[in-house]
Every structure is written in C-alpha cells, then in structure tokens.
Amino acid sequence: MLGSRIKELRELRGYSISELAKLADVSKSYLSQIERGMQTNPSLQVLNKVAITLGTTIEYLLCNEGKAPQTEVELDKEWKELILTAIKEGMRKEDFMEYCKYTKYESWKKERQSVNEDVPK
C-alpha cells in the first residue's frame, strides 16, 4: 500500500525511481524495495524525505489522509524572472541540480564544522 502510493505519486510527477532517489537523498535500491513491498517499515526520516520531494505528507503516504500532493507549484513573479534569466544565460537543468547539490554539501560542511568545534579537546 505504501509502496504503491509512492510509486503512483512518483509516476504522477514524472520521476524515474533513480530521479526520486537522487532528489530525496535516499538509496535507489532501498526506494525500490519500498515500492515493491519488500521493505514495509521505512524510517520516518526516509518517509519525510520522500514525502517532501513528492509534495505531500507522511500521513498521506501512510494512510491516504492529510495533504494531497500538489500537481503544480505556483511561482511568484520574482522566481519566474530569475528562472527565465538563468535559462537565457545558458543554465541547464543539470547545472541547477549540481548547484543544489553544492549548496547542500556546503551546508553539511558548515554543520560538521560547528559540531567539531563544540567537541571538547
């Protein structure tokens, strides 16, 4: 039930299993096991990542209640202009995805540094 709901939403969004795994930062094989019903008790952390990526909630994934997935995101004027400018200047989807990975890495690095600074020596 959970796996089929995730698969349905993934396909609705037009994601391959590899794309969803990458965007949600979840192992592709683990996600595949969830979809096929081989993994029936994924962690809340994994479910939260998948739910956020699919634009829904954990409650919706688990019991078909709560926030239904949005089919489209409404962008404000500033976002639209920013995206159009980036496209006109030659930015590709792949470039944007790499930038997102980079900023995520930088955030992780800063978090690790602050944790290491808090550890007594």
PDB file of C-alpha atoms in Angstrom:
ATOM      1  CA  MET A   1       0.000   0.000   0.000  1.00  0.00           C
ATOM      2  CA  LEU A   2       2.718   2.475   0.990  1.00  0.00           C
ATOM      3  CA  GLY A   3       4.952   1.370  -1.859  1.00  0.00           C
ATOM      4  CA  SER A   4       2.214   1.566  -4.460  1.00  0.00           C
ATOM      5  CA  ARG A   5       1.248   5.047  -3.250  1.00  0.00           C
ATOM      6  CA  ILE A   6       4.855   6.255  -3.534  1.00  0.00           C
ATOM      7  CA  LYS A   7       5.156   4.720  -6.999  1.00  0.00           C
ATOM      8  CA  GLU A   8       1.881   6.312  -8.105  1.00  0.00           C
ATOM      9  CA  LEU A   9       2.958   9.773  -6.913  1.00  0.00           C
ATOM     10  CA  ARG A  10       6.440   9.330  -8.388  1.00  0.00           C
ATOM     11  CA  GLU A  11       4.976   8.499 -11.788  1.00  0.00           C
ATOM     12  CA  LEU A  12       2.472  11.360 -11.481  1.00  0.00           C
ATOM     13  CA  ARG A  13       5.429  13.713 -11.002  1.00  0.00           C
ATOM     14  CA  GLY A  14       7.215  12.162 -13.964  1.00  0.00           C
ATOM     15  CA  TYR A  15      10.197  10.947 -11.934  1.00  0.00           C
ATOM     16  CA  SER A  16      12.082   7.756 -12.579  1.00  0.00           C
ATOM     17  CA  ILE A  17      12.967   5.802  -9.472  1.00  0.00           C
ATOM     18  CA  SER A  18      16.569   6.996  -9.894  1.00  0.00           C
ATOM     19  CA  GLU A  19      15.483  10.648 -10.065  1.00  0.00           C
ATOM     20  CA  LEU A  20      13.299  10.400  -6.967  1.00  0.00           C
ATOM     21  CA  ALA A  21      16.047   8.626  -5.055  1.00  0.00           C
ATOM     22  CA  LYS A  22      18.538  11.331  -6.009  1.00  0.00           C
ATOM     23  CA  LEU A  23      16.201  14.230  -5.210  1.00  0.00           C
ATOM     24  CA  ALA A  24      15.104  12.723  -1.890  1.00  0.00           C
ATOM     25  CA  ASP A  25      18.653  11.673  -0.990  1.00  0.00           C
ATOM     26  CA  VAL A  26      17.561   8.067  -0.475  1.00  0.00           C
ATOM     27  CA  SER A  27      19.191   4.893  -1.789  1.00  0.00           C
ATOM     28  CA  LYS A  28      17.706   3.823  -5.120  1.00  0.00           C
ATOM     29  CA  SER A  29      17.681   0.150  -4.098  1.00  0.00           C
ATOM     30  CA  TYR A  30      16.003   0.980  -0.772  1.00  0.00           C
ATOM     31  CA  LEU A  31      13.347   3.072  -2.515  1.00  0.00           C
ATOM     32  CA  SER A  32      12.771   0.242  -4.988  1.00  0.00           C
ATOM     33  CA  GLN A  33      12.304  -2.197  -2.109  1.00  0.00           C
ATOM     34  CA  ILE A  34       9.725   0.126  -0.541  1.00  0.00           C
ATOM     35  CA  GLU A  35       7.814   0.452  -3.816  1.00  0.00           C
ATOM     36  CA  ARG A  36       7.791  -3.329  -4.353  1.00  0.00           C
ATOM     37  CA  GLY A  37       6.609  -4.001  -0.800  1.00  0.00           C
ATOM     38  CA  MET A  38       9.834  -5.739   0.213  1.00  0.00           C
ATOM     39  CA  GLN A  39      10.611  -3.020   2.788  1.00  0.00           C
ATOM     40  CA  THR A  40       7.444  -2.389   4.771  1.00  0.00           C
ATOM     41  CA  ASN A  41       8.804  -0.379   7.691  1.00  0.00           C
ATOM     42  CA  PRO A  42      10.940   2.508   6.395  1.00  0.00           C
ATOM     43  CA  SER A  43      12.120   5.118   8.876  1.00  0.00           C
ATOM     44  CA  LEU A  44      10.215   8.351   9.371  1.00  0.00           C
ATOM     45  CA  GLN A  45      13.294  10.203   8.133  1.00  0.00           C
ATOM     46  CA  VAL A  46      13.166   8.368   4.787  1.00  0.00           C
ATOM     47  CA  LEU A  47       9.401   8.811   4.522  1.00  0.00           C
ATOM     48  CA  ASN A  48       9.729  12.518   5.265  1.00  0.00           C
ATOM     49  CA  LYS A  49      12.366  12.988   2.542  1.00  0.00           C
ATOM     50  CA  VAL A  50      10.222  11.135   0.003  1.00  0.00           C
ATOM     51  CA  ALA A  51       7.039  12.975   1.042  1.00  0.00           C
ATOM     52  CA  ILE A  52       8.678  16.399   0.766  1.00  0.00           C
ATOM     53  CA  THR A  53      10.141  15.558  -2.639  1.00  0.00           C
ATOM     54  CA  LEU A  54       6.746  14.372  -3.870  1.00  0.00           C
ATOM     55  CA  GLY A  55       4.989  17.445  -2.451  1.00  0.00           C
ATOM     56  CA  THR A  56       2.884  15.577   0.077  1.00  0.00           C
ATOM     57  CA  THR A  57       2.933  14.472   3.724  1.00  0.00           C
ATOM     58  CA  ILE A  58       3.893  11.307   5.575  1.00  0.00           C
ATOM     59  CA  GLU A  59       0.240  10.955   6.633  1.00  0.00           C
ATOM     60  CA  TYR A  60      -0.852  10.933   3.002  1.00  0.00           C
ATOM     61  CA  LEU A  61       1.736   8.293   2.117  1.00  0.00           C
ATOM     62  CA  LEU A  62       0.809   6.057   5.042  1.00  0.00           C
ATOM     63  CA  CYS A  63      -2.965   6.348   5.206  1.00  0.00           C
ATOM     64  CA  ASN A  64      -4.115   8.441   2.259  1.00  0.00           C
ATOM     65  CA  GLU A  65      -5.013  11.243   4.682  1.00  0.00           C
ATOM     66  CA  GLY A  66      -3.561  14.673   5.163  1.00  0.00           C
ATOM     67  CA  LYS A  67      -2.214  16.890   2.454  1.00  0.00           C
ATOM     68  CA  ALA A  68      -2.794  15.539  -1.030  1.00  0.00           C
ATOM     69  CA  PRO A  69       0.080  16.085  -3.427  1.00  0.00           C
ATOM     70  CA  GLN A  70       0.156  19.294  -5.379  1.00  0.00           C
ATOM     71  CA  THR A  71       0.288  18.781  -9.111  1.00  0.00           C
ATOM     72  CA  GLU A  72       1.799  22.162  -9.833  1.00  0.00           C
ATOM     73  CA  VAL A  73       3.716  24.732  -7.858  1.00  0.00           C
ATOM     74  CA  GLU A  74       2.730  28.349  -8.376  1.00  0.00           C
ATOM     75  CA  LEU A  75       5.818  30.520  -8.720  1.00  0.00           C
ATOM     76  CA  ASP A  76       5.737  34.195  -7.881  1.00  0.00           C
ATOM     77  CA  LYS A  77       6.889  36.791 -10.406  1.00  0.00           C
ATOM     78  CA  GLU A  78      10.384  37.110  -8.929  1.00  0.00           C
ATOM     79  CA  TRP A  79      11.038  33.354  -9.188  1.00  0.00           C
ATOM     80  CA  LYS A  80       9.769  33.261 -12.773  1.00  0.00           C
ATOM     81  CA  GLU A  81      12.043  36.143 -13.767  1.00  0.00           C
ATOM     82  CA  LEU A  82      15.018  34.533 -12.041  1.00  0.00           C
ATOM     83  CA  ILE A  83      14.436  31.218 -13.821  1.00  0.00           C
ATOM     84  CA  LEU A  84      13.950  32.857 -17.208  1.00  0.00           C
ATOM     85  CA  THR A  85      17.132  34.892 -16.759  1.00  0.00           C
ATOM     86  CA  ALA A  86      19.093  31.770 -15.832  1.00  0.00           C
ATOM     87  CA  ILE A  87      17.776  29.926 -18.894  1.00  0.00           C
ATOM     88  CA  LYS A  88      18.585  32.862 -21.184  1.00  0.00           C
ATOM     89  CA  GLU A  89      22.116  32.895 -19.798  1.00  0.00           C
ATOM     90  CA  GLY A  90      22.547  29.235 -20.665  1.00  0.00           C
ATOM     91  CA  MET A  91      21.821  27.456 -17.392  1.00  0.00           C
ATOM     92  CA  ARG A  92      20.635  23.884 -17.886  1.00  0.00           C
ATOM     93  CA  LYS A  93      18.614  21.707 -15.506  1.00  0.00           C
ATOM     94  CA  GLU A  94      21.742  19.682 -14.841  1.00  0.00           C
ATOM     95  CA  ASP A  95      23.606  22.866 -13.854  1.00  0.00           C
ATOM     96  CA  PHE A  96      20.849  23.796 -11.419  1.00  0.00           C
ATOM     97  CA  MET A  97      20.833  20.314  -9.905  1.00  0.00           C
ATOM     98  CA  GLU A  98      24.619  20.490  -9.456  1.00  0.00           C
ATOM     99  CA  TYR A  99      24.243  23.887  -7.782  1.00  0.00           C
ATOM    100  CA  CYS A 100      21.642  22.440  -5.411  1.00  0.00           C
ATOM    101  CA  LYS A 101      23.979  19.567  -4.545  1.00  0.00           C
ATOM    102  CA  TYR A 102      26.809  22.032  -3.961  1.00  0.00           C
ATOM    103  CA  THR A 103      24.773  24.212  -1.600  1.00  0.00           C
ATOM    104  CA  LYS A 104      23.578  21.117   0.254  1.00  0.00           C
ATOM    105  CA  TYR A 105      27.197  19.982   0.606  1.00  0.00           C
ATOM    106  CA  GLU A 106      28.288  23.416   1.851  1.00  0.00           C
ATOM    107  CA  SER A 107      25.508  23.394   4.459  1.00  0.00           C
ATOM    108  CA  TRP A 108      26.548  19.919   5.564  1.00  0.00           C
ATOM    109  CA  LYS A 109      30.188  21.031   5.768  1.00  0.00           C
ATOM    110  CA  LYS A 110      29.302  24.049   7.930  1.00  0.00           C
ATOM    111  CA  GLU A 111      27.172  21.867  10.173  1.00  0.00           C
ATOM    112  CA  ARG A 112      30.036  19.384  10.592  1.00  0.00           C
ATOM    113  CA  GLN A 113      32.456  22.220  11.384  1.00  0.00           C
ATOM    114  CA  SER A 114      30.176  23.603  14.079  1.00  0.00           C
ATOM    115  CA  VAL A 115      29.739  20.127  15.576  1.00  0.00           C
ATOM    116  CA  ASN A 116      33.507  19.591  15.580  1.00  0.00           C
ATOM    117  CA  GLU A 117      34.070  22.987  17.208  1.00  0.00           C
ATOM    118  CA  ASP A 118      31.669  22.050  20.022  1.00  0.00           C
ATOM    119  CA  VAL A 119      33.573  18.860  20.845  1.00  0.00           C
ATOM    120  CA  PRO A 120      35.969  19.420  23.772  1.00  0.00           C
ATOM    121  CA  LYS A 121      39.614  18.585  23.091  1.00  0.00           C
TER     122      LYS A 121
END
